[in-house]
XYZ file of C-alpha atoms in Angstrom:
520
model
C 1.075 21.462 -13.077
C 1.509 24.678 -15.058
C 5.550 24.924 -14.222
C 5.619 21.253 -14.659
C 4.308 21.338 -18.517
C 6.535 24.177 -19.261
C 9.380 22.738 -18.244
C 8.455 19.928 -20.110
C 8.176 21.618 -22.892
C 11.312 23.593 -23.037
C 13.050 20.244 -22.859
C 11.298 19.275 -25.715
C 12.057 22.591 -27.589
C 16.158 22.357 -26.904
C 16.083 18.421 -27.796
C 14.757 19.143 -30.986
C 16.300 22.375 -31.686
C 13.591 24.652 -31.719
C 13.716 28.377 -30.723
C 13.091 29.377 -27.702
C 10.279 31.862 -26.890
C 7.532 33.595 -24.232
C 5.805 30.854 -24.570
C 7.319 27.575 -24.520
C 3.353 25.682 -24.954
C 3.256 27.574 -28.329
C 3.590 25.258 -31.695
C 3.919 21.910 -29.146
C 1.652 19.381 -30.195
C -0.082 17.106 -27.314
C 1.867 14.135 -28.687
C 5.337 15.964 -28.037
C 4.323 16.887 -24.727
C 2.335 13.226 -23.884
C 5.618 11.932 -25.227
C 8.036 14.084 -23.304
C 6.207 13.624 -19.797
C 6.581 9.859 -20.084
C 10.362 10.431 -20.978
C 10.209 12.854 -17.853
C 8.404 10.037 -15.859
C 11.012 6.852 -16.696
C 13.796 9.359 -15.809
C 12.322 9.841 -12.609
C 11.843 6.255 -12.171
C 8.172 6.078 -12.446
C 6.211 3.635 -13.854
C 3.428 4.440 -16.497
C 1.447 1.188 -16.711
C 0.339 1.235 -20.413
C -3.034 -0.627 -20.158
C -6.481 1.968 -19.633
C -9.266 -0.728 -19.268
C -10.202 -4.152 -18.967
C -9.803 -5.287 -22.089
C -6.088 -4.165 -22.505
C -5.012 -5.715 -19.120
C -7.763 -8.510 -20.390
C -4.968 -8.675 -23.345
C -1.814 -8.434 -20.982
C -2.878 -11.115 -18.640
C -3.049 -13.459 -21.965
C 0.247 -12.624 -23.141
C 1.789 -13.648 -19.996
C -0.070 -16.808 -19.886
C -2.499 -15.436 -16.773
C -5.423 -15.735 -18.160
C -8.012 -18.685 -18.926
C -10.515 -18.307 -22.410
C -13.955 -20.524 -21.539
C -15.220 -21.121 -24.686
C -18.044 -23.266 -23.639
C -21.386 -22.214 -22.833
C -21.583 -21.741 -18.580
C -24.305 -20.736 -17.092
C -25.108 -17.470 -14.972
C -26.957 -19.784 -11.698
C -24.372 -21.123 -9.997
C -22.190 -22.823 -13.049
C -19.620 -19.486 -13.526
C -19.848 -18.875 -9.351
C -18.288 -22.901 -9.036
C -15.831 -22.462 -11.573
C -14.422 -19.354 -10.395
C -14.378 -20.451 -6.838
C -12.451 -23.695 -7.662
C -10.209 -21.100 -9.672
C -10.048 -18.892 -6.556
C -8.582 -21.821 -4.375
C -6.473 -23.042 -6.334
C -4.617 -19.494 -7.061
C -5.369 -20.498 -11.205
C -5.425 -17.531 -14.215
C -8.239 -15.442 -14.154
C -11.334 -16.326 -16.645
C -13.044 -15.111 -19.342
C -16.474 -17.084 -19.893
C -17.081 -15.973 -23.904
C -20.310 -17.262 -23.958
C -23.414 -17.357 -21.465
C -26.209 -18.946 -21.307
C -29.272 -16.439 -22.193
C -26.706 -13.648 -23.135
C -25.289 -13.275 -26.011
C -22.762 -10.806 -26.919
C -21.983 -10.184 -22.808
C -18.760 -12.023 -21.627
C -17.665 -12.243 -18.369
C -14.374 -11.651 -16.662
C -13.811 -13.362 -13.211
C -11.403 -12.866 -10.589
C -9.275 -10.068 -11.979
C -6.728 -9.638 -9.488
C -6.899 -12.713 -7.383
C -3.226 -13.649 -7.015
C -0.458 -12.039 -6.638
C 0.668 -12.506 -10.229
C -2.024 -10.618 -11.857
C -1.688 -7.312 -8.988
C 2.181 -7.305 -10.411
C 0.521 -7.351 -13.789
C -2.312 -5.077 -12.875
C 0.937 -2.235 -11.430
C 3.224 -2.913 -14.707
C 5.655 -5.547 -12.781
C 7.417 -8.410 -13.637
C 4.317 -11.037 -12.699
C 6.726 -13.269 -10.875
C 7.735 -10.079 -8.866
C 7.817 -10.998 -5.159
C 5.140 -10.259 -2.230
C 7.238 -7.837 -0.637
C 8.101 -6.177 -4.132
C 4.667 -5.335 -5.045
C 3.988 -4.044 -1.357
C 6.954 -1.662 -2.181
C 6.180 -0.263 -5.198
C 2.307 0.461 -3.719
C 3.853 1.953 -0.628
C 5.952 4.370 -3.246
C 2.949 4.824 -5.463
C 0.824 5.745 -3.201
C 2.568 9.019 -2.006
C 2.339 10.210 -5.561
C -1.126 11.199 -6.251
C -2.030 12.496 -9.457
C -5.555 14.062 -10.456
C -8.001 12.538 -12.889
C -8.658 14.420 -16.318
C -12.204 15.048 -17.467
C -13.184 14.172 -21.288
C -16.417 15.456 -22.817
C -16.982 11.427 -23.740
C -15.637 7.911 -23.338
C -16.346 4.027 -24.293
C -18.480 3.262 -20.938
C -21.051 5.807 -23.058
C -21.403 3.798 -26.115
C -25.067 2.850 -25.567
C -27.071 4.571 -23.329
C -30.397 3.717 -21.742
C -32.629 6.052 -19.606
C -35.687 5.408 -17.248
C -37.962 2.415 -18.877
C -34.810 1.628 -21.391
C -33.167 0.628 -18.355
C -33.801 -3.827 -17.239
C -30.724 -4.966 -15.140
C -31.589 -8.515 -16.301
C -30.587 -7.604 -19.789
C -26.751 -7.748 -17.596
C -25.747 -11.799 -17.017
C -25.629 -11.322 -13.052
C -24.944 -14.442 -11.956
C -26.014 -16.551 -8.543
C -22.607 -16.718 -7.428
C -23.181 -19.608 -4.366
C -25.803 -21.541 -3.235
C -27.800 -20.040 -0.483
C -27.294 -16.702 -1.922
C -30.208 -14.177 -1.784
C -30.096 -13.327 -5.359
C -28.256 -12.490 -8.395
C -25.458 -9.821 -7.369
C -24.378 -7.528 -10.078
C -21.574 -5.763 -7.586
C -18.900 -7.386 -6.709
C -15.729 -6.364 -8.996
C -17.254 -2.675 -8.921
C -16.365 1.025 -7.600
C -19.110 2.815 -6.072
C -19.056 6.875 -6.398
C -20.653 8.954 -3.901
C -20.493 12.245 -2.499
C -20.389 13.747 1.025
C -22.343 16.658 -0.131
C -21.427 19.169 2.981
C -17.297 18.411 2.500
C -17.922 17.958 -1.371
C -15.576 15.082 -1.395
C -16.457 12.006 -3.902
C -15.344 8.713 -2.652
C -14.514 5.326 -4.693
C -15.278 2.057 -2.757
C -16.304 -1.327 -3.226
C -19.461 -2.459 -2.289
C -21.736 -5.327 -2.790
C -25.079 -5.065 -4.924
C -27.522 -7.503 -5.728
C -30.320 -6.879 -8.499
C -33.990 -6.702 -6.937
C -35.857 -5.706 -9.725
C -35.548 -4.932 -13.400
C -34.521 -1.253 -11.891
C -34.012 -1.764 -8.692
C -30.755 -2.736 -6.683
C -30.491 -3.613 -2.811
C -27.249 -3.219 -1.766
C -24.846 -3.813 1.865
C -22.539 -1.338 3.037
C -21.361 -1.297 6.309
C -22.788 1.592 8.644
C -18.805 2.281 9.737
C -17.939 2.401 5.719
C -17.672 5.723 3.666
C -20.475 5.373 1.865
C -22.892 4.088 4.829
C -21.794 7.184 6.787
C -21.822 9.143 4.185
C -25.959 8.214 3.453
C -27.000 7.863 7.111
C -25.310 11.173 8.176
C -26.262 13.614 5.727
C -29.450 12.310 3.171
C -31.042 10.372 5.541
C -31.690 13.126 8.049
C -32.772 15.473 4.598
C -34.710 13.084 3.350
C -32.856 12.974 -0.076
C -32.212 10.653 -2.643
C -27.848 9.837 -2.702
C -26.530 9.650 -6.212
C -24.507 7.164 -6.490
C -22.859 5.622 -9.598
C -21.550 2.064 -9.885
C -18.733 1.271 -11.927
C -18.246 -2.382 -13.443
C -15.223 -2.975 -15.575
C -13.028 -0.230 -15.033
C -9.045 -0.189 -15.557
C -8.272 -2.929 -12.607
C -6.058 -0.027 -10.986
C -9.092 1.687 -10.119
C -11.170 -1.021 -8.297
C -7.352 -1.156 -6.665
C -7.410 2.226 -5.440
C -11.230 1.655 -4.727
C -10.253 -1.021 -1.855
C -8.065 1.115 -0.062
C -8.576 1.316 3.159
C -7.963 5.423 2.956
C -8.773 7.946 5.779
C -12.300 9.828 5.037
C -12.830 12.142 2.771
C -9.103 11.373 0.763
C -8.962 10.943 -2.900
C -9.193 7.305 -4.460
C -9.322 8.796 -7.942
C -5.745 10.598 -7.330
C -4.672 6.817 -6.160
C -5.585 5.610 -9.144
C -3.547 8.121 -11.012
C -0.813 7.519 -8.829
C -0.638 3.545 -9.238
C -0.794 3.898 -12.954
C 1.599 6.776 -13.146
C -1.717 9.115 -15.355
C -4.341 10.687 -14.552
C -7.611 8.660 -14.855
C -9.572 9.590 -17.600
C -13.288 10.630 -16.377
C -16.593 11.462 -17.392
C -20.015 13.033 -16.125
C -22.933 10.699 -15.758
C -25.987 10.915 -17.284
C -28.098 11.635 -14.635
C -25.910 13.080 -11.854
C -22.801 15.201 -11.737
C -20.599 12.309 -10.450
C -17.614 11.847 -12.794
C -16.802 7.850 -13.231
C -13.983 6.207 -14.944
C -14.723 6.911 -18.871
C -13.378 3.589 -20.125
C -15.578 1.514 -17.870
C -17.550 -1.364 -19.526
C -20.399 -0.307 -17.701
C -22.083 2.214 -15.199
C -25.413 1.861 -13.352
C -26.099 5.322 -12.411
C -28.788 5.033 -9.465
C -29.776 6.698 -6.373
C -30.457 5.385 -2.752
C -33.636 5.922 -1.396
C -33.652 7.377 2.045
C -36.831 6.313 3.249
C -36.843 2.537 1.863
C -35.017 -0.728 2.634
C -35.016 -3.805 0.253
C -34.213 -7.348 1.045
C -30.380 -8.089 0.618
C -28.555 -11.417 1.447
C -27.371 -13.863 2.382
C -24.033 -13.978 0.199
C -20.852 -15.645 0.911
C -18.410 -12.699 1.473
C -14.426 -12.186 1.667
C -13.810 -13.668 5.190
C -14.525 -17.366 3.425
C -18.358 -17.398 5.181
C -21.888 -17.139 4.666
C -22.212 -15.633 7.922
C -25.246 -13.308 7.459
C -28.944 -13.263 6.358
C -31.600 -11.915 4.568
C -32.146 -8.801 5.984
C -33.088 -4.680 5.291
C -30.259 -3.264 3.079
C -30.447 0.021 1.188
C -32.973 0.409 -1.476
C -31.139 1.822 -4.440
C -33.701 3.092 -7.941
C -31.625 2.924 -11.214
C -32.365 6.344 -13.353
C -29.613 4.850 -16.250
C -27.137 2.553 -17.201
C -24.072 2.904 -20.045
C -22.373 0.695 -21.518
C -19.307 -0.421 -23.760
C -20.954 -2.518 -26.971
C -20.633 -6.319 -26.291
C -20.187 -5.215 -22.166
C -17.763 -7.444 -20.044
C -18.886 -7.893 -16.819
C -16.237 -7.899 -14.059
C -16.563 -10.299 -11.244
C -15.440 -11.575 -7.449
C -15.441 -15.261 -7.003
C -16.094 -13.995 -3.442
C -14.791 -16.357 -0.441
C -11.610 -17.542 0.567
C -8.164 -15.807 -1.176
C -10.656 -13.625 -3.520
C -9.292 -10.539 -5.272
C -10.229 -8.328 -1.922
C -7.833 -10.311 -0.152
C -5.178 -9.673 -2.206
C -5.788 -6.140 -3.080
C -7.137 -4.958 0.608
C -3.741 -6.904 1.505
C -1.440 -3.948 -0.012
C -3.513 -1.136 1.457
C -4.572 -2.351 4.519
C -1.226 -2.767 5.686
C 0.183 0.758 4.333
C -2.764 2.149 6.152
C -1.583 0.617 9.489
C 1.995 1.027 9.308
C 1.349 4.765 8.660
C -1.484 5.291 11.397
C 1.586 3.411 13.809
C 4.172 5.590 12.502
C 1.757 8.898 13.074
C 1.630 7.844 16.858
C 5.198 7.077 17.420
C 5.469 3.012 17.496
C 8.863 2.088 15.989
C 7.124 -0.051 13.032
C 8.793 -1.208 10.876
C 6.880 -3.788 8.303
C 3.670 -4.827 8.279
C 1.950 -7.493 6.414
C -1.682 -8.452 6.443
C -1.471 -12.000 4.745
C -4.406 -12.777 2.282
C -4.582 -15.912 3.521
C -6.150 -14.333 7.374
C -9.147 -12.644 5.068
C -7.738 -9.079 5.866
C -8.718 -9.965 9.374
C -5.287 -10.153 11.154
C -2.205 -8.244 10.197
C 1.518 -9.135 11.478
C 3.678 -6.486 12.741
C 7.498 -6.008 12.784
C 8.826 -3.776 15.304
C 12.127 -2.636 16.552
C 11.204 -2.080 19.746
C 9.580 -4.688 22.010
C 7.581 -5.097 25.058
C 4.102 -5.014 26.653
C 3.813 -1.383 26.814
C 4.245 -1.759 22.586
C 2.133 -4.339 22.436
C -1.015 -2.656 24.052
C -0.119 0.564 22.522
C -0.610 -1.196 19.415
C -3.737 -2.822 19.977
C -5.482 0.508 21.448
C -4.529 2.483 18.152
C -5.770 -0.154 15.769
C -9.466 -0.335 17.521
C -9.988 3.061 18.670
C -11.948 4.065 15.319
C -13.453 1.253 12.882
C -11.716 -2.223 13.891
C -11.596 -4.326 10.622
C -8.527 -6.850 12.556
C -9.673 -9.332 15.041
C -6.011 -10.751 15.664
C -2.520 -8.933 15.257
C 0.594 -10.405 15.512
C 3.697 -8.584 17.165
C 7.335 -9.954 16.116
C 10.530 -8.614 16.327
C 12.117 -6.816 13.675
C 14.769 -9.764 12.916
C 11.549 -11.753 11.902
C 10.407 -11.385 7.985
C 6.415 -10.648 8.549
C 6.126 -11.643 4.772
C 7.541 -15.419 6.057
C 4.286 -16.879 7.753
C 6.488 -20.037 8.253
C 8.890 -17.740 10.579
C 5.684 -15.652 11.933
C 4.120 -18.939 13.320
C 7.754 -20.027 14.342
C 7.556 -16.942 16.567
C 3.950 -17.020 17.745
C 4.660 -20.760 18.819
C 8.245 -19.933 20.384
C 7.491 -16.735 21.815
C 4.287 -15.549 23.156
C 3.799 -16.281 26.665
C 0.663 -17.899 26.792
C 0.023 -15.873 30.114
C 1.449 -12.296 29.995
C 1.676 -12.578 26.002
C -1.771 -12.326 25.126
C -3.671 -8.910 25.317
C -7.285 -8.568 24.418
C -10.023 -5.465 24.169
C -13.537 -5.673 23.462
C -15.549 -3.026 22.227
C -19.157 -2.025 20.793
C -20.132 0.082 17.617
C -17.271 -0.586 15.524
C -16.774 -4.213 15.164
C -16.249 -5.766 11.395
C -19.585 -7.624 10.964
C -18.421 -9.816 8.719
C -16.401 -11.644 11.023
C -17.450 -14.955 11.335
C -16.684 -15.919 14.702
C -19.386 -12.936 16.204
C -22.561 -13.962 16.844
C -25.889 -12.733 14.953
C -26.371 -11.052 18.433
C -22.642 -9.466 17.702
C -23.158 -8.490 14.657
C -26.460 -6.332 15.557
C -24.587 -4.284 18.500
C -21.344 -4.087 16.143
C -19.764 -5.568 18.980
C -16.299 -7.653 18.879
C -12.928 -7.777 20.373
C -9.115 -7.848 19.175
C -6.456 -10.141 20.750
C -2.934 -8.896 20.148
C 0.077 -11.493 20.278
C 3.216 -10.341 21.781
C 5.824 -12.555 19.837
C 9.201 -10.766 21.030
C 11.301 -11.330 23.791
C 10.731 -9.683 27.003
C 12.905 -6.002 26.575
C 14.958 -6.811 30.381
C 16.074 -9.868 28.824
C 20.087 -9.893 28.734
C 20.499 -10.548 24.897
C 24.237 -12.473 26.699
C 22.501 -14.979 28.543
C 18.531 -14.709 28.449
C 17.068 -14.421 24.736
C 17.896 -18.080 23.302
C 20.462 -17.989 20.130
C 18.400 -19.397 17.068
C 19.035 -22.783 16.012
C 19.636 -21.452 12.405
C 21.910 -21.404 9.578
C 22.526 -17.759 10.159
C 21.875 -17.011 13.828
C 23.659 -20.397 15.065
C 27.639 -20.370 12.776
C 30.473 -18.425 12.209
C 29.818 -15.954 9.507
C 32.814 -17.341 8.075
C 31.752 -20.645 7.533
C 28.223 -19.129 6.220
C 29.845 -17.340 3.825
C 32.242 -21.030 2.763
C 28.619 -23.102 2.984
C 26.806 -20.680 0.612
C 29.369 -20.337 -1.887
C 29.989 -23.860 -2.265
C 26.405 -24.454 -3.024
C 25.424 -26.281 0.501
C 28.566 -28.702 0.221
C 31.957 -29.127 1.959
């Protein structure tokens, strides 16, 4: 970073005709050299999305016509959880609800990056930028990490309330769906924790429902980070985990929050990767854990290792209600901070949510790169919103059986989030679920096409088709679908010639068609 800034700064120094020295830092101000890296950055081709909280991307979503002002008074039971669900389905502009009932001054802000549109927005794109676009420029992203910088202050610190200060119905929580076990507070969040015998801190989102006027029961899977994390090392020590949960941060960093990244890696450096800075952070009140500083608002708490609360039922990503009230952590708040006049962020939680979308990206760069790591010639994946992040579709070069299984034993030998993958050849578009189910109908053999594993201990309990019985062993299955063509199939006289426009003419007369528009 050192070699980096002094290059930097030498540039600066000859563009503006300034002496050169020792010490090329000297006499630079942090504007010239702020200024300078960006002009460094577009050189380079990097993107430095401009926005550092909600309320900036709040304001870009509005300029580009993405975003929906309620006005009216909505209520926190149920009324904001049906409009945002209807909003959900029908892929509409995110919401901002000015005014709730028993709240003022607290807005809230619903379904931040629940289409496709507003991730474009949320990475600096061109909002009508394409599917496969966006995928791109997180794949290219995401190899650039870049630290977070610490400040001695920060917005999410504006008022600050300790101990008895401290009622978490003073927040408009709302009762998202009917049938849920309470008011959940967590759902657009980042939760920071720390493995405290690696020292790494981990971002991820989890869900948290408000049990008290201090208390917080909460539902993280025993395969996530942060369940592993607490049952591995504080429960066995008996200690209290620190944890701090984030509402409201820049939407970049509940993005980098959802990936699906290998233990113990760095979701703040994601962050500062996908928004081409480092994220500004802060120390907590009550704990050493350093949170995003221009949050709207922290809840700095710790889980109780020797206590469970009542959590659930709530109606979660997969589109379901498929649990129910049961034990989940126990979870004492020592503090929350907050921006003046807070915005609450929020999940419309169900079918084509913002995890969907945003677990879409990073899901599938995690699996293409765990394939690529064991030598299967990937090369796409997609895991289609639409399937809940519960079955992925992927585009190899290579075909076959021996592929096929090879995939399906990599993808559930650890935690198995996908219950159904699709294999298709490479001259399929996975991003085309119209050609995908052209392929799955055409080409797996309903006998020697379909390959299946079970397992124990590692199955995603939220999928809906397990039973309750399921759920309690963590026990599931995958089913791959081999949608190629056999590999000792004579491409001359075996594999069938597509009946398409460009599989099925000359290329000549393609190339007469499509320059005349379709007509002769």
């Amino acid at each position: 970073m050192q070699n980096f800034l002094y290059d930097i700064a030498s540039k600066v120094k000859l563009r503006d005709g300034i002496s050169s020295q020792k010490n090329p830092l000297k006499n630079l101000s942090c504007n010239m050299i702020e200024q300078a890296v960006k002009r460094e950055k577009k050189a380079k081709g990097v993107i430095q999305v401009e926005w550092k909280d909600t309320r900036q991307f709040i304001d870009a979503l509005a300029r580009t016509g993405d975003l929906t002002v309620v006005e009216k008074e909505v209520h926190w039971d149920l009324e904001i959880g049906a409009i945002g669900r209807l909003a959900c389905e029908r892929q509409a502009p995110g919401l901002w609800f000015k005014r709730i009932t028993d709240y003022p001054g607290c807005t809230v802000f619903m379904n931040p990056l629940a289409t496709w549109r507003r991730v474009a927005i949320a990475l600096g794109l061109a909002a009508g930028s394409s599917v496969k676009k966006i995928y791109r420029e997180y794949e290219e992203r995401e190899g650039r990490l870049i630290p977070p910088v610490t400040v001695s202050d920060g917005p999410c610190k504006e008022i600050v309330k300790r101990a008895d200060q401290v009622d978490l119905f003073d927040l408009p929580a709302p009762m998202l769906h009917e049938g849920d076990g309470g008011r959940y507070i967590g759902t657009w969040d980042l939760v920071v924790s720390r493995d405290p015998a690696a020292g790494w801190v981990n971002w991820g989102i989890y869900r948290f429902m408000v049990y008290g006027a201090r208390r917080l029961t909460g539902f993280p899977r025993p395969t996530s980070h942060l369940g592993k994390v607490f049952l591995d090392h504080y429960v066995p020590a008996a200690r209290p985990m620190p944890i701090a949960i984030v509402i409201g941060a820049d939407p970049l960093c509940h993005l980098a929050a959802s990936a699906t990244y290998r233990l113990g890696g760095d979701e703040a450096m994601l962050a500062g990767g996908l928004r081409g800075s480092g994220v500004e952070v802060v120390r907590c009140e009550t704990s050493d854990l350093m949170v995003p500083a221009t949050a709207e608002i922290v809840i700095e708490a710790e889980v109780l290792p020797d206590a469970v609360g009542l959590e659930g039922p709530y109606g979660e990503y997969p589109g379901y209600r498929t649990g129910e009230m049961g034990n989940g952590i126990l979870c004492r708040v020592k503090a929350v901070t907050h921006r003046r006049d807070p915005i609450l962020t929020i999940d419309a939680t169900g079918y084509m949510d913002d995890s969907a979308t945003i677990t879409s990206m990073s899901g599938a760069l995690a699996i293409k790169r765990r394939l690529e790591r064991h030598g299967v010639p990937v090369v796409d994946v997609y895991v289609p919103p639409e399937g809940a992040v519960h079955a992925a579709v992927v585009a190899v070069s290579r075909c076959g059986p021996e592929v096929t299984r090879q995939i399906l034993e990599i993808l559930t030998s650890r935690r198995a989030l996908l219950s159904k993958i699709f294999v298709v050849d490479s001259d399929v578009d996975p991003f085309d679920l119209g050609r995908v189910l052209h392929a799955f109908a055409t080409k797996c053999h309903p006998v020697t096409g379909v390959h299946v594993v079970q397992y124990t201990g590692r199955a995603n309990t939220l999928t809906p088709c397990y039973s309750q019985e399921e759920r309690k062993r963590q026990a599931g299955g995958t089913v791959a679908f081999d949608c190629t063509w056999p590999p000792g199939w004579s491409r001359e006289w075996e594999v069938p010639v597509k009946a398409t426009f460009d599989s099925i003419f000359p290329e000549t007369l393609q190339r007469k068609v499509t320059a005349s528009g379709g007509e002769t």
